[in-house]
Coordinates of C-alpha atoms and ligand atoms in Angstrom, one line a residue:
X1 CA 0.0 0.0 0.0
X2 CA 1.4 3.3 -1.1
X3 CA 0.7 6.5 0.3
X4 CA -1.3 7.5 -1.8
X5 CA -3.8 4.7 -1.5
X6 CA -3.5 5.4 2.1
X7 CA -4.7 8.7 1.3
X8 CA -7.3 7.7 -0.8
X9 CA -8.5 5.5 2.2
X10 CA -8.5 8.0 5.1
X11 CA -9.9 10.7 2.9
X12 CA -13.5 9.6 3.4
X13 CA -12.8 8.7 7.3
X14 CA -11.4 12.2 8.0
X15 CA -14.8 13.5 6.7
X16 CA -16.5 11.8 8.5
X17 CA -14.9 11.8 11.5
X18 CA -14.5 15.8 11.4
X19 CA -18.8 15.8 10.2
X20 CA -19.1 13.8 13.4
X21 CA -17.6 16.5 15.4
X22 CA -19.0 18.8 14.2
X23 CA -22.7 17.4 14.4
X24 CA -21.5 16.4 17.8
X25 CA -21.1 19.8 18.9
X26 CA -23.9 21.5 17.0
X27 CA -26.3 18.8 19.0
X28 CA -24.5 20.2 22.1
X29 CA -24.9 24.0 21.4
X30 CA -28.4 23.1 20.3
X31 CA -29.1 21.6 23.5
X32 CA -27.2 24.6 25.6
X33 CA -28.5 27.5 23.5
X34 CA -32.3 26.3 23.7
X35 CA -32.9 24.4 26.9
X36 CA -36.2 24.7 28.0
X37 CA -36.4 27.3 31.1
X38 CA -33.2 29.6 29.8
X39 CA -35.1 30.0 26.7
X40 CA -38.3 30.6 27.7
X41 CA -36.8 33.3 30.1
X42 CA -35.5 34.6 27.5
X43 CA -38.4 34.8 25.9
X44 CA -40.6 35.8 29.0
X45 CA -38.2 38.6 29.3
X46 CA -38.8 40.1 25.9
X47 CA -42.4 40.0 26.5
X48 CA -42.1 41.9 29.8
X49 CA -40.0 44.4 28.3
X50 CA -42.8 45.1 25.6
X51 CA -40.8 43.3 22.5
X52 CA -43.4 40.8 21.9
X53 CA -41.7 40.3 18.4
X54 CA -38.6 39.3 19.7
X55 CA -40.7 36.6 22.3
X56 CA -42.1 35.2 19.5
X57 CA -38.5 34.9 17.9
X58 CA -37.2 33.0 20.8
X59 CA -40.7 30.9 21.8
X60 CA -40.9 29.5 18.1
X61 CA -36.9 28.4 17.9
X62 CA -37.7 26.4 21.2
X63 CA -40.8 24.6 19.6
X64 CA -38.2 23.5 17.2
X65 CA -36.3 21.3 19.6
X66 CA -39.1 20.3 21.7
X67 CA -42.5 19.6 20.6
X68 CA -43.7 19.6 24.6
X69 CA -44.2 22.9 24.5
X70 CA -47.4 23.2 22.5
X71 CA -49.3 24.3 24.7
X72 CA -47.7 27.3 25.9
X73 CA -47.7 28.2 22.3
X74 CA -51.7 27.9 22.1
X75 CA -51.9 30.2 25.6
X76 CA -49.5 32.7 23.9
X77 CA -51.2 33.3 20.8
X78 CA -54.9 33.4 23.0
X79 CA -52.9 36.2 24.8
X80 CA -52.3 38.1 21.6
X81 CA -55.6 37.8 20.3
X82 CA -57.2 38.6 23.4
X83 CA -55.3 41.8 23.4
X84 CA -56.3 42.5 20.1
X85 CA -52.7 41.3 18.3
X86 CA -53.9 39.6 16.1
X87 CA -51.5 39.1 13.2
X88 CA -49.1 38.1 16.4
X89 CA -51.7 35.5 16.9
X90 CA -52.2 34.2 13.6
X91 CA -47.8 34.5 13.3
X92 CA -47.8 32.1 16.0
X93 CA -50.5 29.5 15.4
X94 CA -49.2 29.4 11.6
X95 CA -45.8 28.5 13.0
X96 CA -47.5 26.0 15.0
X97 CA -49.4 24.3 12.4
X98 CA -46.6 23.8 9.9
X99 CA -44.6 21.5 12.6
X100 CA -44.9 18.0 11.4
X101 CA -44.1 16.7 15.0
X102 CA -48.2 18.1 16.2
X103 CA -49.8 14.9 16.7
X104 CA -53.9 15.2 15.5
X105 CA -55.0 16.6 18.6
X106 CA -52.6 19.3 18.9
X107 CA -53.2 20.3 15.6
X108 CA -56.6 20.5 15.3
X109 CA -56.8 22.6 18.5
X110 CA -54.4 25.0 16.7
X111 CA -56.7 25.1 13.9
X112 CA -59.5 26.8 16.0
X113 CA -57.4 28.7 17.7
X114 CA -56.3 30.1 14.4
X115 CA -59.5 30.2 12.8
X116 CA -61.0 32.4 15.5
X117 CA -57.6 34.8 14.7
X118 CA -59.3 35.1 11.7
X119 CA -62.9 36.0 13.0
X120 CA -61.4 38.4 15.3
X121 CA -59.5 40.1 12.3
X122 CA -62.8 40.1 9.9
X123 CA -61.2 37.4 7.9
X124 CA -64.6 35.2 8.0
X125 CA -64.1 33.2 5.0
X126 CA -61.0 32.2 6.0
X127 CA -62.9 31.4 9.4
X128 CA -65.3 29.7 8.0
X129 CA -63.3 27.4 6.1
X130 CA -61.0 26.5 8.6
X131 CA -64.4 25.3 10.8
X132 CA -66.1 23.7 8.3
X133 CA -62.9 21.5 8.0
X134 CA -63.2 20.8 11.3
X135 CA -66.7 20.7 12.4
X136 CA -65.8 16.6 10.6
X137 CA -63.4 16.2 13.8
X138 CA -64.6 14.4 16.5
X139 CA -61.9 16.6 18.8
X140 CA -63.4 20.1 18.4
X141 CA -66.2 19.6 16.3
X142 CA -69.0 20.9 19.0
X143 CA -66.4 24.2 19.2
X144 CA -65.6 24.5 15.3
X145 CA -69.7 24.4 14.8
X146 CA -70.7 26.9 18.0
X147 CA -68.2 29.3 16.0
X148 CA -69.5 28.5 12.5
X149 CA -73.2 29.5 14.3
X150 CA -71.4 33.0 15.5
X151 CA -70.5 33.2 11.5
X152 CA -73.6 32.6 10.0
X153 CA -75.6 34.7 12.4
X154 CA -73.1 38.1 11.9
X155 CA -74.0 37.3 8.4
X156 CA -77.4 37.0 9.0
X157 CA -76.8 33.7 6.7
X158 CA -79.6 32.1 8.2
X159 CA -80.4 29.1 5.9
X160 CA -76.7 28.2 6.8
X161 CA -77.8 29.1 10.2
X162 CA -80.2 26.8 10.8
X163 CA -78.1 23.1 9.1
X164 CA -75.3 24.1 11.8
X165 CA -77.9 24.2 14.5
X166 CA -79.5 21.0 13.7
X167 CA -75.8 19.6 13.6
X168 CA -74.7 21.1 16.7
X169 CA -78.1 19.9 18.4
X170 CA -77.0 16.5 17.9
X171 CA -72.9 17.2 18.6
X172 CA -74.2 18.6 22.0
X173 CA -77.5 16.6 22.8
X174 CA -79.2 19.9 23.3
X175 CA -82.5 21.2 22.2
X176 CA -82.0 23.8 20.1
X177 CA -85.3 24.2 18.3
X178 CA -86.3 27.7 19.7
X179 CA -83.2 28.9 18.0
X180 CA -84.1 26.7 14.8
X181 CA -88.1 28.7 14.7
X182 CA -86.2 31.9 14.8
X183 CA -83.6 31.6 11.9
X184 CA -86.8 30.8 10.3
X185 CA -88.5 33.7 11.5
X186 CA -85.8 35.8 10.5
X187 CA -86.4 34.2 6.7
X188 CA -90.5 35.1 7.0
X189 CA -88.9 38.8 8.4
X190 CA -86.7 39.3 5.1
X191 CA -90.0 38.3 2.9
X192 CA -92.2 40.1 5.0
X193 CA -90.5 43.3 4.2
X194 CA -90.5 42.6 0.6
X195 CA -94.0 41.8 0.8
X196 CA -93.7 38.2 -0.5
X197 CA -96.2 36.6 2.0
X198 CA -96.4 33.2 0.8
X199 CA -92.3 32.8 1.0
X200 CA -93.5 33.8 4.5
X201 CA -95.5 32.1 5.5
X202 CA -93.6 28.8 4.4
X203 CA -91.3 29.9 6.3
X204 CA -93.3 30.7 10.0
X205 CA -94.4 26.5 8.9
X206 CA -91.1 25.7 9.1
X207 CA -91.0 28.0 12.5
X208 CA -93.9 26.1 14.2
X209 CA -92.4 22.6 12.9
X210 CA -88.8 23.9 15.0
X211 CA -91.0 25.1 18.3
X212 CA -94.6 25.2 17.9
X213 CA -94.0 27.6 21.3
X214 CA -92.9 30.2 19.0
X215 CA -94.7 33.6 19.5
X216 CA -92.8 35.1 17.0
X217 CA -94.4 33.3 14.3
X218 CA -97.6 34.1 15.6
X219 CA -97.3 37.5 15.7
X220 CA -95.8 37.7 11.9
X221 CA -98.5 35.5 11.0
X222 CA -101.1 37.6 11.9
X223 CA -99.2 40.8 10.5
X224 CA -99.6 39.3 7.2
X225 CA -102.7 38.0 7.5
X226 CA -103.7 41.9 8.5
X227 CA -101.9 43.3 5.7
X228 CA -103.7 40.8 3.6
X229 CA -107.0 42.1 4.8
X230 CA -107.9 38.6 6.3
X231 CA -108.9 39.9 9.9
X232 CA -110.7 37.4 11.5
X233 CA -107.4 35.1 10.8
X234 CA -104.8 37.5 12.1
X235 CA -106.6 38.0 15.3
X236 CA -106.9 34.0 15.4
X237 CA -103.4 34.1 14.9
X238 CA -102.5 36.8 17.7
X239 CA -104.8 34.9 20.1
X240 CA -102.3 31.9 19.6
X241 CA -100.1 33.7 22.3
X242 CA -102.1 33.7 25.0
X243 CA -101.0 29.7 25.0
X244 CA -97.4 30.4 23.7
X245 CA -96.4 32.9 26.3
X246 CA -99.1 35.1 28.0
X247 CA -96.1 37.8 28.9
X248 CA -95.8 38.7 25.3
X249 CA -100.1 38.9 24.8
X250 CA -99.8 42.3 25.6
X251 CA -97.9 42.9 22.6
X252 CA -100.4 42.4 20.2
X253 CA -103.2 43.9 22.6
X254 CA -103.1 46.9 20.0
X255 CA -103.4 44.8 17.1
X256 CA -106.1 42.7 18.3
X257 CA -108.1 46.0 19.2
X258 CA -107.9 46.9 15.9
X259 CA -108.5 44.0 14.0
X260 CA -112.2 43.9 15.9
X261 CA -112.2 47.2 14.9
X262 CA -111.6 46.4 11.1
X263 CA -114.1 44.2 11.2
X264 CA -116.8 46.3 13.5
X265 CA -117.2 43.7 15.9
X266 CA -117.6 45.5 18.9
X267 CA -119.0 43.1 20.9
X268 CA -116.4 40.1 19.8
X269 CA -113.6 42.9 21.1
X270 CA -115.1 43.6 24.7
X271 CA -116.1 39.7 25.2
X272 CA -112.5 38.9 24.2
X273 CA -110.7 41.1 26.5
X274 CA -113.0 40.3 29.2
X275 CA -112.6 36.7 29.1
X276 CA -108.6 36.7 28.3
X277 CA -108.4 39.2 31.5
X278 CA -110.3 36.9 33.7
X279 CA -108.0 33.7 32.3
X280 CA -104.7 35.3 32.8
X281 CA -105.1 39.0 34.3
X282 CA -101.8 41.2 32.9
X283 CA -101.4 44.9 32.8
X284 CA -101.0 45.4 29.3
X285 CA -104.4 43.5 28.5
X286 CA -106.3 45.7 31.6
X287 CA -104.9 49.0 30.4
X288 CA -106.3 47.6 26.3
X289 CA -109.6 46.8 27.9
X290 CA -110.1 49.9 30.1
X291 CA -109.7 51.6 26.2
X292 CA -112.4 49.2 25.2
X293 CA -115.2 50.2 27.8
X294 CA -114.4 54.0 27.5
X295 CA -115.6 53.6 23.9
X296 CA -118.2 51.3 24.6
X297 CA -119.6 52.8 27.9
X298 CA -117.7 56.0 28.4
X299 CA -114.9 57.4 31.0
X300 CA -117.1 56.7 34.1
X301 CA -117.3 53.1 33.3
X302 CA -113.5 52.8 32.5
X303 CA -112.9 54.6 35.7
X304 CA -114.6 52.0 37.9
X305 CA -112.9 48.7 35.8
X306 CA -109.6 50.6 36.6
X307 CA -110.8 51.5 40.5
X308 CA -111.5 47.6 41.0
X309 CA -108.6 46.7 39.5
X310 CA -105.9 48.8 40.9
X311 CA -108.1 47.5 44.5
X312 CA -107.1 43.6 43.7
X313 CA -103.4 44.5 42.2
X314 CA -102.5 48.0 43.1
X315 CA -99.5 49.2 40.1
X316 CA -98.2 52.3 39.0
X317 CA -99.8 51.3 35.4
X318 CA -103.2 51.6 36.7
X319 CA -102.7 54.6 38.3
X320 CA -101.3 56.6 35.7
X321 CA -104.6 55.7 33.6
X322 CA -106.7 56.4 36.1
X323 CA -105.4 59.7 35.7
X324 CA -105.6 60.1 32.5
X325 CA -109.2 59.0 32.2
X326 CA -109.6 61.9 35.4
X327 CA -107.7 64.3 33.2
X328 CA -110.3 64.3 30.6
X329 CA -113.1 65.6 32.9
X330 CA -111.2 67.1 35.3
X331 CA -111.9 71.4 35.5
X332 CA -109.1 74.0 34.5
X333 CA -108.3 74.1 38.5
X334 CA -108.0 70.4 39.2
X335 CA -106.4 69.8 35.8
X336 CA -103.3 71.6 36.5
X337 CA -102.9 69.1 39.9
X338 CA -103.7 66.3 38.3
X339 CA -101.1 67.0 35.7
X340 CA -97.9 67.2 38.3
X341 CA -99.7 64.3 39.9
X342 CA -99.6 62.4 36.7
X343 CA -95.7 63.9 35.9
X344 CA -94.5 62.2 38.9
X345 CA -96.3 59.2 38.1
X346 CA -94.5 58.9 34.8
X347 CA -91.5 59.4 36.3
X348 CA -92.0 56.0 38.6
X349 CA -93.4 54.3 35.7
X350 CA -90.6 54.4 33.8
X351 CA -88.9 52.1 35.6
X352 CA -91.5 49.7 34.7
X353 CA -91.5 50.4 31.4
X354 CA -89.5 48.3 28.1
X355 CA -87.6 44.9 27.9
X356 CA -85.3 43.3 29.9
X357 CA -83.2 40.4 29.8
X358 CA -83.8 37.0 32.4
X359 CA -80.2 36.0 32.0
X360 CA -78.0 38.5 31.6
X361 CA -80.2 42.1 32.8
X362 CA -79.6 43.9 29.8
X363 CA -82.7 46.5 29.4
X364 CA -83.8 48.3 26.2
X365 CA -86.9 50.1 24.7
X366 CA -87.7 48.0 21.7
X367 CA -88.4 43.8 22.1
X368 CA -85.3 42.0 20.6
X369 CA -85.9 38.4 20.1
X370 CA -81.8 38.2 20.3
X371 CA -80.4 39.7 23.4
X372 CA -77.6 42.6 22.6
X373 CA -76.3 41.9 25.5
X374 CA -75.9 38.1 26.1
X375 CA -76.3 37.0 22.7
X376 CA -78.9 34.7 23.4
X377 CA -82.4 34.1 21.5
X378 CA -85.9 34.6 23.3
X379 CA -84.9 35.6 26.5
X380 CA -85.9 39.4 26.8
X381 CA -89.7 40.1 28.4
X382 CA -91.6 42.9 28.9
X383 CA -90.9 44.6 31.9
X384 CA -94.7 45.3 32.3
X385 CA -95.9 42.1 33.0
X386 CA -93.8 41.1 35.5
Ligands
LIG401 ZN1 -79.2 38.9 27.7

């Protein structure tokens, strides 16, 4: 063997032996330069001193090493998005995603967490498709569809709407049909206003199919039928609520009046009242009939229903129209104390006046069927009745 040969024959040793090394020692800086707690110091560090770029420099070069620390990840980026960073957020969960080492679960769960990124930045489509995929995963699927359901109501997408709540209702085992009748009322709504009463009213049939319960289909039911000059049924349809939900009769107590009214049924209008008063009492249906008898009988009469009335359930309601039916006989010197009388009268009324929420208190003039405040369906009342 020459030396050449012997050359020839350590050649491809030496290599190795010094790309040995040199791994070796790379493995060992590797090890020193991002083990765990130093680096995540590090990293902490950076946060506290308001570099949150930086953090995320130094956070995402230790996921490279170790795969353990997934979860601190996820909490970081729910820190940035909850502080309203989102690209940060989305930065990090992207990161996250493209590791191969995620096992299914882990990357799943970083799927929603960047799919709501998304929602927070506007970015619904992206949302939405990210969801969709994973509304199929057993994992987060009840999550993925709750947040599709956030989607599609902001949209006011409510045929979409309604196939996510009849797949969540069977993800959760919950009875989500209330929510089902009002998507659908919120199709009959749209048509309403375009005057295309027969979509409509397919639609309120699909309402009573979700939750025959639902007294917002009966009182868009008997709108149309009003508007379609069919009085008789839209007063049939009002009259539903009474068994739906007597708090929300009073609603209609206007509409009702006036429907008799269309059709000059006096009589039909003072025996309804009367009976529906002595089934259920209620304010708002008292106050409607009082209206009734002063028309029928005149003021004295009205006076007297009210005087009994406020007797068995004294209220601020039936005060205040006892002095109003007062202030229509009164003389020019009693009139002007019945009119501070009646002032501070309003003033305590007030306060049982509008909507409020059972669950979460919020309070408002108008009736929402979805509550601004807890963003729930079907749970704001009239104050009146209560
Ligand atoms: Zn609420």
């Amino acid at each position: 063997m020459n030396a050449t040969d012997l050359l020839w024959l350590l050649l491809p040793l030496a290599a190795a032996s010094g790309w040995l090394a040199a791994r070796f020692e790379q493995k060992r800086h590797a090890r020193q330069s991002f083990d765990l707690p130093s680096a995540y110091f590090k990293g902490l560090n950076f946060l506290l001193n308001e570099q949150p770029d930086k953090a995320i420099e130094v956070f995402m070069r230790v996921l490279e090493v170790n795969s353990d620390t997934v979860e601190t990840h996820l909490a970081l980026g729910n820190l940035f998005r909850r502080r309203g960073e989102v690209e940060r957020a989305i930065r990090i969960h992207q990161n996250l995603i493209a590791r191969p080492t995620l096992d299914k679960e882990q990357r799943s769960h970083a799927l929603l967490e960047l799919g709501q990124d998304y929602l927070k930045a506007g970015l619904f489509d992206r949302a939405e498709n990210l969801f969709l995929e994973l509304a199929e995963i057993r994992a987060h699927g009840e999550q993925a569809l709750k947040l599709l359901l956030h989607i599609y109501q902001q949209e006011k997408e409510w045929e979409k709407a309604i196939s996510i709540t009849r797949k969540l209702a069977r993800a959760s085992g919950k009875n989500l049909d209330e929510m089902i009748a009002h998507f659908y009322c919120e199709l009959a709504d749209h048509d309403y206003a375009r005057k295309n009463y027969s979509a409509a009213r397919e639609h309120l049939k699909r309402a009573f199919a979700a939750d025959d319960k639902c007294v917002r289909a009966s009182m868009l039911l008997g709108d149309i039928a009003a508007q379609e000059g069919k009085y008789r049924e839209a007063i049939g349809e009002w009259c539903r609520i009474e068994e739906q939900d007597i708090h929300y009769l009073g609603e209609v107590a206007d509409r009702i009046a006036a429907g008799f009214k269309q059709l000059n049924d006096e009589q039909g209008l003072y025996d309804y009242f009367q009976a529906s008063l002595r089934r259920h009492g209620g304010v708002s249906l008292a106050l409607a009939f009082a209206d009734v008898i002063s028309n029928r009988d005149g003021v004295p009469a009205a006076e007297k229903f009210i005087v009994d009335w406020l007797r068995r359930t004294p209220n601020v309601h039936g005060l205040h129209k006892l002095l109003e039916l007062n202030l229509v006989k009164a003389s020019d010197s009693g009139r002007n104390d019945l009119l501070l009388l009646k002032g501070i009268i309003e003033d305590l009324r007030s306060q049982h006046l509008g909507y409020a929420c059972g669950q979460c208190g919020f309070k408002g003039k108008a009736l929402h069927w979805l509550c601004p405040g807890c963003n729930r369906w079907n749970t704001i009342k009239p104050v009146r009745e209560e």
